PDB file of C-alpha atoms in Angstrom:
ATOM      1  CA  MET A   1      35.200  34.320  52.551  1.00 38.00           C
ATOM      2  CA  SER A   2      37.039  34.163  49.244  1.00 34.00           C
ATOM      3  CA  ALA A   3      37.104  36.817  46.574  1.00 35.00           C
ATOM      4  CA  GLU A   4      37.063  34.028  43.974  1.00 35.00           C
ATOM      5  CA  LEU A   5      33.360  33.425  43.480  1.00 34.00           C
ATOM      6  CA  ASN A   6      31.539  30.704  41.622  1.00 38.00           C
ATOM      7  CA  ILE A   7      28.107  32.260  41.293  1.00 36.00           C
ATOM      8  CA  PRO A   8      25.388  30.057  39.744  1.00 41.00           C
ATOM      9  CA  SER A   9      23.998  31.486  36.523  1.00 39.00           C
ATOM     10  CA  ASP A  10      20.481  31.705  37.994  1.00 42.00           C
ATOM     11  CA  VAL A  11      21.577  33.713  41.067  1.00 49.00           C
ATOM     12  CA  SER A  12      22.396  37.400  40.664  1.00 60.00           C
ATOM     13  CA  PRO A  13      25.639  38.749  42.144  1.00 63.00           C
ATOM     14  CA  GLU A  14      23.560  41.235  44.131  1.00 72.00           C
ATOM     15  CA  ALA A  15      21.615  38.367  45.728  1.00 75.00           C
ATOM     16  CA  VAL A  16      24.863  36.641  46.688  1.00 73.00           C
ATOM     17  CA  PHE A  17      26.162  39.801  48.324  1.00 79.00           C
ATOM     18  CA  GLY A  18      22.837  40.349  50.110  1.00 84.00           C
ATOM     19  CA  ALA A  19      22.854  36.825  51.491  1.00 85.00           C
ATOM     20  CA  GLU A  20      26.377  37.294  52.833  1.00 85.00           C
ATOM     21  CA  LEU A  21      25.435  40.586  54.471  1.00 90.00           C
ATOM     22  CA  ARG A  22      22.443  38.885  56.121  1.00 91.00           C
ATOM     23  CA  ARG A  23      24.639  36.020  57.342  1.00 89.00           C
ATOM     24  CA  LEU A  24      27.096  38.439  58.919  1.00 92.00           C
ATOM     25  CA  ARG A  25      24.297  40.388  60.590  1.00 93.00           C
ATOM     26  CA  HIS A  26      22.649  37.289  61.996  1.00 94.00           C
ATOM     27  CA  ALA A  27      25.995  36.065  63.291  1.00 92.00           C
ATOM     28  CA  GLU A  28      26.223  39.258  65.371  1.00 93.00           C
ATOM     29  CA  GLY A  29      22.612  38.967  66.520  1.00 94.00           C
ATOM     30  CA  TRP A  30      21.707  42.394  65.118  1.00 95.00           C
ATOM     31  CA  SER A  31      18.348  43.491  63.759  1.00 94.00           C
ATOM     32  CA  LEU A  32      18.063  45.419  60.493  1.00 94.00           C
ATOM     33  CA  ASP A  33      17.817  48.646  62.480  1.00 94.00           C
ATOM     34  CA  GLY A  34      20.730  47.558  64.662  1.00 94.00           C
ATOM     35  CA  LEU A  35      23.034  47.230  61.671  1.00 94.00           C
ATOM     36  CA  GLY A  36      21.547  50.309  60.045  1.00 92.00           C
ATOM     37  CA  ASN A  37      22.307  52.436  63.105  1.00 93.00           C
ATOM     38  CA  ARG A  38      25.906  51.262  63.039  1.00 92.00           C
ATOM     39  CA  LEU A  39      26.301  52.085  59.334  1.00 92.00           C
ATOM     40  CA  GLY A  40      24.331  55.336  59.287  1.00 90.00           C
ATOM     41  CA  TYR A  41      21.465  53.978  57.154  1.00 91.00           C
ATOM     42  CA  SER A  42      17.875  53.027  57.870  1.00 91.00           C
ATOM     43  CA  GLY A  43      16.982  49.443  58.690  1.00 90.00           C
ATOM     44  CA  THR A  44      14.690  49.519  55.677  1.00 90.00           C
ATOM     45  CA  MET A  45      17.642  50.254  53.412  1.00 89.00           C
ATOM     46  CA  ILE A  46      19.640  47.392  54.955  1.00 91.00           C
ATOM     47  CA  GLY A  47      16.708  45.120  54.153  1.00 91.00           C
ATOM     48  CA  TYR A  48      16.726  46.304  50.543  1.00 87.00           C
ATOM     49  CA  TRP A  49      20.421  45.448  50.250  1.00 88.00           C
ATOM     50  CA  GLU A  50      19.931  41.995  51.726  1.00 88.00           C
ATOM     51  CA  ARG A  51      17.080  41.292  49.303  1.00 86.00           C
ATOM     52  CA  ALA A  52      19.051  42.777  46.385  1.00 79.00           C
ATOM     53  CA  LYS A  53      16.425  45.462  45.841  1.00 79.00           C
ATOM     54  CA  ARG A  54      18.870  48.373  45.806  1.00 79.00           C
ATOM     55  CA  PRO A  55      22.591  48.657  44.922  1.00 75.00           C
ATOM     56  CA  VAL A  56      24.937  48.915  47.895  1.00 81.00           C
ATOM     57  CA  PRO A  57      27.149  52.049  47.928  1.00 80.00           C
ATOM     58  CA  GLU A  58      30.873  51.431  48.311  1.00 78.00           C
ATOM     59  CA  GLU A  59      31.133  53.617  51.425  1.00 81.00           C
ATOM     60  CA  ALA A  60      28.527  51.432  53.165  1.00 86.00           C
ATOM     61  CA  VAL A  61      30.548  48.310  52.370  1.00 86.00           C
ATOM     62  CA  THR A  62      33.660  49.948  53.789  1.00 86.00           C
ATOM     63  CA  ALA A  63      31.765  50.906  56.947  1.00 89.00           C
ATOM     64  CA  ALA A  64      30.409  47.352  57.264  1.00 91.00           C
ATOM     65  CA  GLU A  65      33.961  46.031  57.153  1.00 87.00           C
ATOM     66  CA  GLY A  66      34.656  48.025  60.281  1.00 90.00           C
ATOM     67  CA  VAL A  67      31.575  47.067  62.279  1.00 92.00           C
ATOM     68  CA  PHE A  68      31.993  43.375  61.433  1.00 91.00           C
ATOM     69  CA  GLY A  69      35.720  43.443  62.157  1.00 88.00           C
ATOM     70  CA  LEU A  70      36.671  42.245  58.686  1.00 84.00           C
ATOM     71  CA  LYS A  71      39.916  42.910  56.816  1.00 73.00           C
ATOM     72  CA  GLY A  72      38.812  43.535  53.268  1.00 74.00           C
ATOM     73  CA  GLU A  73      36.760  40.400  52.657  1.00 73.00           C
ATOM     74  CA  LEU A  74      33.447  42.183  52.145  1.00 79.00           C
ATOM     75  CA  VAL A  75      35.019  44.898  50.004  1.00 75.00           C
ATOM     76  CA  ALA A  76      36.663  42.223  47.849  1.00 66.00           C
ATOM     77  CA  LEU A  77      33.292  40.523  47.402  1.00 67.00           C
ATOM     78  CA  TRP A  78      31.646  43.813  46.474  1.00 75.00           C
ATOM     79  CA  LYS A  79      34.367  44.568  43.906  1.00 66.00           C
ATOM     80  CA  GLU A  80      34.042  41.063  42.487  1.00 56.00           C
ATOM     81  CA  ILE A  81      30.361  41.606  41.744  1.00 59.00           C
ATOM     82  CA  ASN A  82      30.901  45.209  40.609  1.00 59.00           C
ATOM     83  CA  PRO A  83      33.812  44.847  38.185  1.00 48.00           C
ATOM     84  CA  LYS A  84      33.196  48.206  36.508  1.00 48.00           C
ATOM     85  CA  ALA A  85      31.255  50.235  39.034  1.00 46.00           C
ATOM     86  CA  PRO A  86      29.812  53.497  37.687  1.00 50.00           C
ATOM     87  CA  PRO A  87      30.215  56.787  39.563  1.00 51.00           C
ATOM     88  CA  ARG A  88      29.319  56.481  43.234  1.00 50.00           C
ATOM     89  CA  TRP A  89      25.975  58.302  43.105  1.00 46.00           C
ATOM     90  CA  PHE A  90      24.973  56.387  39.988  1.00 50.00           C
ATOM     91  CA  ARG A  91      25.089  53.044  41.809  1.00 58.00           C
ATOM     92  CA  GLN A  92      21.825  53.636  43.678  1.00 69.00           C
ATOM     93  CA  TRP A  93      19.723  56.277  42.006  1.00 77.00           C
ATOM     94  CA  PRO A  94      18.923  54.757  38.564  1.00 75.00           C
ATOM     95  CA  LYS A  95      17.486  51.637  40.182  1.00 75.00           C
ATOM     96  CA  ILE A  96      15.283  53.775  42.418  1.00 82.00           C
ATOM     97  CA  GLU A  97      14.394  55.958  39.444  1.00 82.00           C
ATOM     98  CA  SER A  98      13.307  53.016  37.324  1.00 78.00           C
ATOM     99  CA  ALA A  99      11.015  51.664  40.082  1.00 81.00           C
ATOM    100  CA  ALA A 100       9.393  55.001  40.938  1.00 87.00           C
ATOM    101  CA  ARG A 101       5.809  55.960  40.162  1.00 90.00           C
ATOM    102  CA  LEU A 102       6.446  59.668  40.762  1.00 94.00           C
ATOM    103  CA  LEU A 103       9.687  61.565  40.106  1.00 95.00           C
ATOM    104  CA  ARG A 104      10.259  65.236  40.881  1.00 97.00           C
ATOM    105  CA  PHE A 105      13.400  67.098  39.804  1.00 96.00           C
ATOM    106  CA  TRP A 106      14.863  70.557  40.458  1.00 96.00           C
ATOM    107  CA  GLU A 107      17.892  71.778  38.516  1.00 95.00           C
ATOM    108  CA  PRO A 108      19.341  75.319  38.760  1.00 94.00           C
ATOM    109  CA  LEU A 109      22.390  75.018  36.475  1.00 92.00           C
ATOM    110  CA  LEU A 110      22.039  72.490  33.625  1.00 94.00           C
ATOM    111  CA  VAL A 111      19.378  70.499  31.837  1.00 95.00           C
ATOM    112  CA  PRO A 112      18.703  67.520  34.149  1.00 93.00           C
ATOM    113  CA  GLY A 113      20.810  64.508  33.157  1.00 90.00           C
ATOM    114  CA  ILE A 114      17.840  62.317  32.328  1.00 91.00           C
ATOM    115  CA  LEU A 115      16.621  64.960  29.828  1.00 94.00           C
ATOM    116  CA  GLN A 116      19.933  65.626  28.100  1.00 93.00           C
ATOM    117  CA  THR A 117      20.460  64.953  24.404  1.00 94.00           C
ATOM    118  CA  GLU A 118      23.517  62.970  23.377  1.00 93.00           C
ATOM    119  CA  GLN A 119      25.586  65.987  22.301  1.00 94.00           C
ATOM    120  CA  TYR A 120      24.613  68.108  25.298  1.00 95.00           C
ATOM    121  CA  ALA A 121      25.361  65.254  27.708  1.00 94.00           C
ATOM    122  CA  ARG A 122      28.705  64.497  26.058  1.00 93.00           C
ATOM    123  CA  ALA A 123      29.765  68.134  26.458  1.00 93.00           C
ATOM    124  CA  VAL A 124      28.761  68.135  30.132  1.00 93.00           C
ATOM    125  CA  LEU A 125      30.604  64.885  30.841  1.00 92.00           C
ATOM    126  CA  ARG A 126      33.736  66.064  29.007  1.00 91.00           C
ATOM    127  CA  ALA A 127      33.943  69.033  31.376  1.00 88.00           C
ATOM    128  CA  GLU A 128      34.686  66.724  34.329  1.00 83.00           C
ATOM    129  CA  PRO A 129      38.376  67.069  35.321  1.00 81.00           C
ATOM    130  CA  GLY A 130      40.360  64.022  34.228  1.00 80.00           C
ATOM    131  CA  ALA A 131      37.588  62.686  31.993  1.00 81.00           C
ATOM    132  CA  THR A 132      38.898  60.384  29.280  1.00 85.00           C
ATOM    133  CA  LYS A 133      37.071  59.609  26.065  1.00 85.00           C
ATOM    134  CA  GLU A 134      36.383  56.073  27.304  1.00 84.00           C
ATOM    135  CA  LYS A 135      34.960  57.297  30.611  1.00 83.00           C
ATOM    136  CA  VAL A 136      32.836  59.912  28.886  1.00 86.00           C
ATOM    137  CA  GLU A 137      31.313  57.427  26.440  1.00 86.00           C
ATOM    138  CA  GLU A 138      30.657  54.881  29.201  1.00 81.00           C
ATOM    139  CA  ALA A 139      28.921  57.492  31.364  1.00 82.00           C
ATOM    140  CA  LEU A 140      27.026  58.798  28.329  1.00 86.00           C
ATOM    141  CA  LYS A 141      25.599  55.372  27.574  1.00 83.00           C
ATOM    142  CA  SER A 142      24.330  55.022  31.147  1.00 79.00           C
ATOM    143  CA  ARG A 143      22.826  58.506  31.110  1.00 83.00           C
ATOM    144  CA  LEU A 144      20.946  57.994  27.861  1.00 84.00           C
ATOM    145  CA  CYS A 145      19.630  54.598  29.008  1.00 80.00           C
ATOM    146  CA  ARG A 146      17.801  56.310  31.864  1.00 82.00           C
ATOM    147  CA  GLN A 147      15.495  57.976  29.348  1.00 84.00           C
ATOM    148  CA  SER A 148      13.830  54.655  28.587  1.00 81.00           C
ATOM    149  CA  ILE A 149      11.376  55.292  31.443  1.00 82.00           C
ATOM    150  CA  PHE A 150       9.601  57.877  29.253  1.00 84.00           C
ATOM    151  CA  SER A 151       8.678  55.287  26.620  1.00 79.00           C
ATOM    152  CA  ARG A 152       7.526  52.505  28.932  1.00 77.00           C
ATOM    153  CA  PRO A 153       3.927  51.244  28.536  1.00 76.00           C
ATOM    154  CA  ASN A 154       3.142  52.505  32.046  1.00 82.00           C
ATOM    155  CA  PRO A 155       5.622  55.343  32.624  1.00 85.00           C
ATOM    156  CA  PRO A 156       5.931  57.187  35.931  1.00 89.00           C
ATOM    157  CA  THR A 157       4.605  60.686  36.482  1.00 92.00           C
ATOM    158  CA  VAL A 158       7.627  62.961  36.034  1.00 94.00           C
ATOM    159  CA  GLN A 159       7.821  66.634  37.004  1.00 96.00           C
ATOM    160  CA  PHE A 160      10.767  68.957  36.310  1.00 97.00           C
ATOM    161  CA  VAL A 161      11.398  72.456  37.580  1.00 97.00           C
ATOM    162  CA  ILE A 162      14.450  74.201  36.123  1.00 96.00           C
ATOM    163  CA  ASP A 163      15.900  77.682  36.470  1.00 95.00           C
ATOM    164  CA  GLU A 164      15.592  79.975  33.455  1.00 95.00           C
ATOM    165  CA  GLY A 165      19.369  80.378  33.460  1.00 94.00           C
ATOM    166  CA  VAL A 166      19.601  76.786  32.205  1.00 95.00           C
ATOM    167  CA  LEU A 167      18.022  77.892  28.920  1.00 95.00           C
ATOM    168  CA  HIS A 168      20.521  80.683  28.426  1.00 94.00           C
ATOM    169  CA  ARG A 169      23.718  78.878  29.470  1.00 93.00           C
ATOM    170  CA  SER A 170      25.209  77.842  26.142  1.00 92.00           C
ATOM    171  CA  VAL A 171      26.587  74.304  26.196  1.00 93.00           C
ATOM    172  CA  GLU A 172      28.663  73.431  23.112  1.00 89.00           C
ATOM    173  CA  GLY A 173      27.177  76.179  20.957  1.00 92.00           C
ATOM    174  CA  ALA A 174      23.905  77.197  19.343  1.00 93.00           C
ATOM    175  CA  ALA A 175      23.280  73.984  17.373  1.00 94.00           C
ATOM    176  CA  VAL A 176      23.513  71.770  20.464  1.00 95.00           C
ATOM    177  CA  MET A 177      21.323  74.139  22.493  1.00 95.00           C
ATOM    178  CA  HIS A 178      18.729  74.297  19.701  1.00 96.00           C
ATOM    179  CA  GLU A 179      18.564  70.494  19.602  1.00 95.00           C
ATOM    180  CA  GLN A 180      18.411  70.244  23.385  1.00 95.00           C
ATOM    181  CA  LEU A 181      15.630  72.761  23.913  1.00 96.00           C
ATOM    182  CA  THR A 182      13.645  71.348  21.001  1.00 96.00           C
ATOM    183  CA  TYR A 183      13.893  67.934  22.644  1.00 95.00           C
ATOM    184  CA  LEU A 184      12.549  69.390  25.916  1.00 96.00           C
ATOM    185  CA  LEU A 185       9.628  70.873  24.022  1.00 95.00           C
ATOM    186  CA  THR A 186       8.734  67.522  22.425  1.00 93.00           C
ATOM    187  CA  LEU A 187       8.915  65.801  25.819  1.00 93.00           C
ATOM    188  CA  MET A 188       6.325  68.151  27.302  1.00 93.00           C
ATOM    189  CA  ASP A 189       3.611  65.908  25.845  1.00 89.00           C
ATOM    190  CA  LYS A 190       4.759  63.208  28.265  1.00 89.00           C
ATOM    191  CA  ILE A 191       6.202  65.043  31.259  1.00 93.00           C
ATOM    192  CA  THR A 192       5.763  68.312  33.145  1.00 95.00           C
ATOM    193  CA  ILE A 193       8.432  70.990  32.777  1.00 97.00           C
ATOM    194  CA  GLN A 194       8.236  74.367  34.497  1.00 97.00           C
ATOM    195  CA  VAL A 195      10.771  77.199  34.489  1.00 97.00           C
ATOM    196  CA  VAL A 196      11.559  79.511  37.400  1.00 96.00           C
ATOM    197  CA  PRO A 197      12.058  82.986  35.876  1.00 95.00           C
ATOM    198  CA  LEU A 198      15.277  84.907  36.418  1.00 90.00           C
ATOM    199  CA  SER A 199      13.197  87.745  37.860  1.00 91.00           C
ATOM    200  CA  VAL A 200      12.666  85.678  41.013  1.00 89.00           C
ATOM    201  CA  GLY A 201      16.258  86.465  41.950  1.00 85.00           C
ATOM    202  CA  MET A 202      17.779  84.694  44.948  1.00 87.00           C
ATOM    203  CA  ASN A 203      15.895  81.615  46.119  1.00 84.00           C
ATOM    204  CA  CYS A 204      16.590  78.449  48.097  1.00 84.00           C
ATOM    205  CA  GLY A 205      16.806  76.412  44.901  1.00 83.00           C
ATOM    206  CA  LEU A 206      20.086  78.035  43.927  1.00 87.00           C
ATOM    207  CA  LEU A 207      21.783  76.056  46.712  1.00 84.00           C
ATOM    208  CA  GLY A 208      21.785  72.916  44.545  1.00 89.00           C
ATOM    209  CA  GLY A 209      19.816  70.464  42.447  1.00 91.00           C
ATOM    210  CA  PHE A 210      17.967  67.408  43.704  1.00 94.00           C
ATOM    211  CA  ALA A 211      15.432  64.752  42.797  1.00 94.00           C
ATOM    212  CA  ILE A 212      12.728  62.969  44.778  1.00 95.00           C
ATOM    213  CA  ALA A 213      11.341  59.513  44.011  1.00 93.00           C
ATOM    214  CA  HIS A 214       8.167  57.864  45.253  1.00 92.00           C
ATOM    215  CA  VAL A 215       8.392  54.077  44.972  1.00 86.00           C
ATOM    216  CA  PRO A 216       5.240  52.112  45.922  1.00 84.00           C
ATOM    217  CA  GLY A 217       5.745  50.065  49.062  1.00 82.00           C
ATOM    218  CA  ALA A 218       9.016  51.771  49.957  1.00 83.00           C
ATOM    219  CA  PRO A 219      10.074  55.001  51.677  1.00 86.00           C
ATOM    220  CA  ASP A 220      10.456  58.019  49.426  1.00 90.00           C
ATOM    221  CA  ALA A 221      14.075  58.629  48.439  1.00 90.00           C
ATOM    222  CA  ALA A 222      15.952  61.730  47.376  1.00 92.00           C
ATOM    223  CA  TYR A 223      19.123  62.405  45.440  1.00 90.00           C
ATOM    224  CA  LEU A 224      21.108  65.555  46.231  1.00 88.00           C
ATOM    225  CA  GLU A 225      23.820  66.904  43.954  1.00 80.00           C
ATOM    226  CA  THR A 226      27.193  67.927  45.351  1.00 71.00           C
ATOM    227  CA  ALA A 227      30.355  69.287  43.772  1.00 65.00           C
ATOM    228  CA  SER A 228      32.115  65.898  43.682  1.00 60.00           C
ATOM    229  CA  ASN A 229      29.316  63.311  43.644  1.00 63.00           C
ATOM    230  CA  GLY A 230      25.745  62.719  44.732  1.00 71.00           C
ATOM    231  CA  GLN A 231      24.063  61.571  47.898  1.00 82.00           C
ATOM    232  CA  VAL A 232      21.022  59.304  48.077  1.00 84.00           C
ATOM    233  CA  THR A 233      18.907  59.273  51.227  1.00 86.00           C
ATOM    234  CA  ASP A 234      15.647  57.724  52.392  1.00 86.00           C
ATOM    235  CA  ARG A 235      15.719  59.304  55.857  1.00 87.00           C
ATOM    236  CA  VAL A 236      12.194  60.584  56.433  1.00 90.00           C
ATOM    237  CA  GLU A 237      13.168  63.940  57.908  1.00 91.00           C
ATOM    238  CA  GLU A 238      15.626  64.666  55.091  1.00 91.00           C
ATOM    239  CA  VAL A 239      13.228  63.680  52.311  1.00 92.00           C
ATOM    240  CA  GLU A 240      10.438  65.745  53.882  1.00 94.00           C
ATOM    241  CA  ALA A 241      12.715  68.799  54.045  1.00 93.00           C
ATOM    242  CA  ILE A 242      13.714  68.340  50.389  1.00 94.00           C
ATOM    243  CA  SER A 243      10.061  67.909  49.355  1.00 94.00           C
ATOM    244  CA  LEU A 244       9.173  71.158  51.138  1.00 95.00           C
ATOM    245  CA  ARG A 245      11.993  72.903  49.272  1.00 94.00           C
ATOM    246  CA  TYR A 246      10.716  71.510  45.965  1.00 95.00           C
ATOM    247  CA  ASP A 247       7.180  72.768  46.654  1.00 95.00           C
ATOM    248  CA  THR A 248       8.558  76.206  47.561  1.00 94.00           C
ATOM    249  CA  ILE A 249      10.614  76.413  44.351  1.00 95.00           C
ATOM    250  CA  ARG A 250       7.745  75.185  42.189  1.00 95.00           C
ATOM    251  CA  ALA A 251       5.501  77.920  43.574  1.00 95.00           C
ATOM    252  CA  TRP A 252       7.832  80.452  41.888  1.00 94.00           C
ATOM    253  CA  ALA A 253       7.778  78.682  38.516  1.00 95.00           C
ATOM    254  CA  HIS A 254       5.913  79.658  35.371  1.00 96.00           C
ATOM    255  CA  PRO A 255       2.813  77.557  34.584  1.00 96.00           C
ATOM    256  CA  VAL A 256       3.341  74.835  31.995  1.00 96.00           C
ATOM    257  CA  HIS A 257       1.805  76.797  29.109  1.00 96.00           C
ATOM    258  CA  VAL A 258       4.014  79.822  29.835  1.00 96.00           C
ATOM    259  CA  THR A 259       7.065  77.562  30.056  1.00 96.00           C
ATOM    260  CA  ARG A 260       6.171  76.073  26.667  1.00 96.00           C
ATOM    261  CA  ASP A 261       6.018  79.549  25.115  1.00 96.00           C
ATOM    262  CA  LEU A 262       9.334  80.510  26.765  1.00 96.00           C
ATOM    263  CA  LEU A 263      11.009  77.426  25.324  1.00 96.00           C
ATOM    264  CA  LYS A 264       9.724  78.255  21.846  1.00 96.00           C
ATOM    265  CA  GLU A 265      11.024  81.822  22.113  1.00 95.00           C
ATOM    266  CA  THR A 266      14.436  80.661  23.324  1.00 95.00           C
ATOM    267  CA  ILE A 267      14.735  78.009  20.608  1.00 95.00           C
ATOM    268  CA  VAL A 268      14.361  80.754  17.980  1.00 94.00           C
ATOM    269  CA  ARG A 269      17.344  82.574  19.505  1.00 92.00           C
ATOM    270  CA  TYR A 270      19.523  79.512  18.895  1.00 91.00           C
ATOM    271  CA  GLU A 271      18.522  79.100  15.266  1.00 86.00           C
ATOM    272  CA  GLN A 272      21.423  79.542  12.837  1.00 68.00           C
TER     273      GLN A 272
END
């Protein structure tokens, strides 16, 4: 295999990679589940990669190198078709997000990325250690593009539950917070937003944010936030556990009409 590719214009790079992964698997005589077990992913996910339905995470490519006994060939191919790969978690989730019919989010610390205004998002991205202006603007563009799902002719059902502390944590000052919370209020005509009051105190949601996606004809998938990057999983037992946590957190949240009133009250506090 050569890293110098001559990919026809009518064939996507993802399809080329998927075909090569399938060829290697067949050469070993492994089923989708057989390869999946060796890589730590479901056979269904392997099938998605081979059919170019989902982006392949870099760590999976590295693991595949080992199980196939390769010496960098597959990694070189992956890098060739991903010349400017975004952050690791961002390689899978947006594609899942865009195909979903139902999205559920929980966020205990910040406004969820897909709901962030440009100035709020830029401030959050600048806080990343080692972030350069170029990296921030590149990540910002990707983050804002995700919001296009709200204006599609047939948008997904989207539900957000956020901690009340998110409304009071000032990001880049009063003007940015006023704009951000006003934007959330306008979006409530299209999506569901509920706030968990501070009076709830300690709850399982404070352990970290996550999102759950239901894609027709595919297993549900979940994205879990971590300190350094994110993790995407479609393992049934993991997604079920995360869904149960979401339902538990949502049971503590204000109803939508109370959340709307709380947003209005908080927006007034940020007026200058």
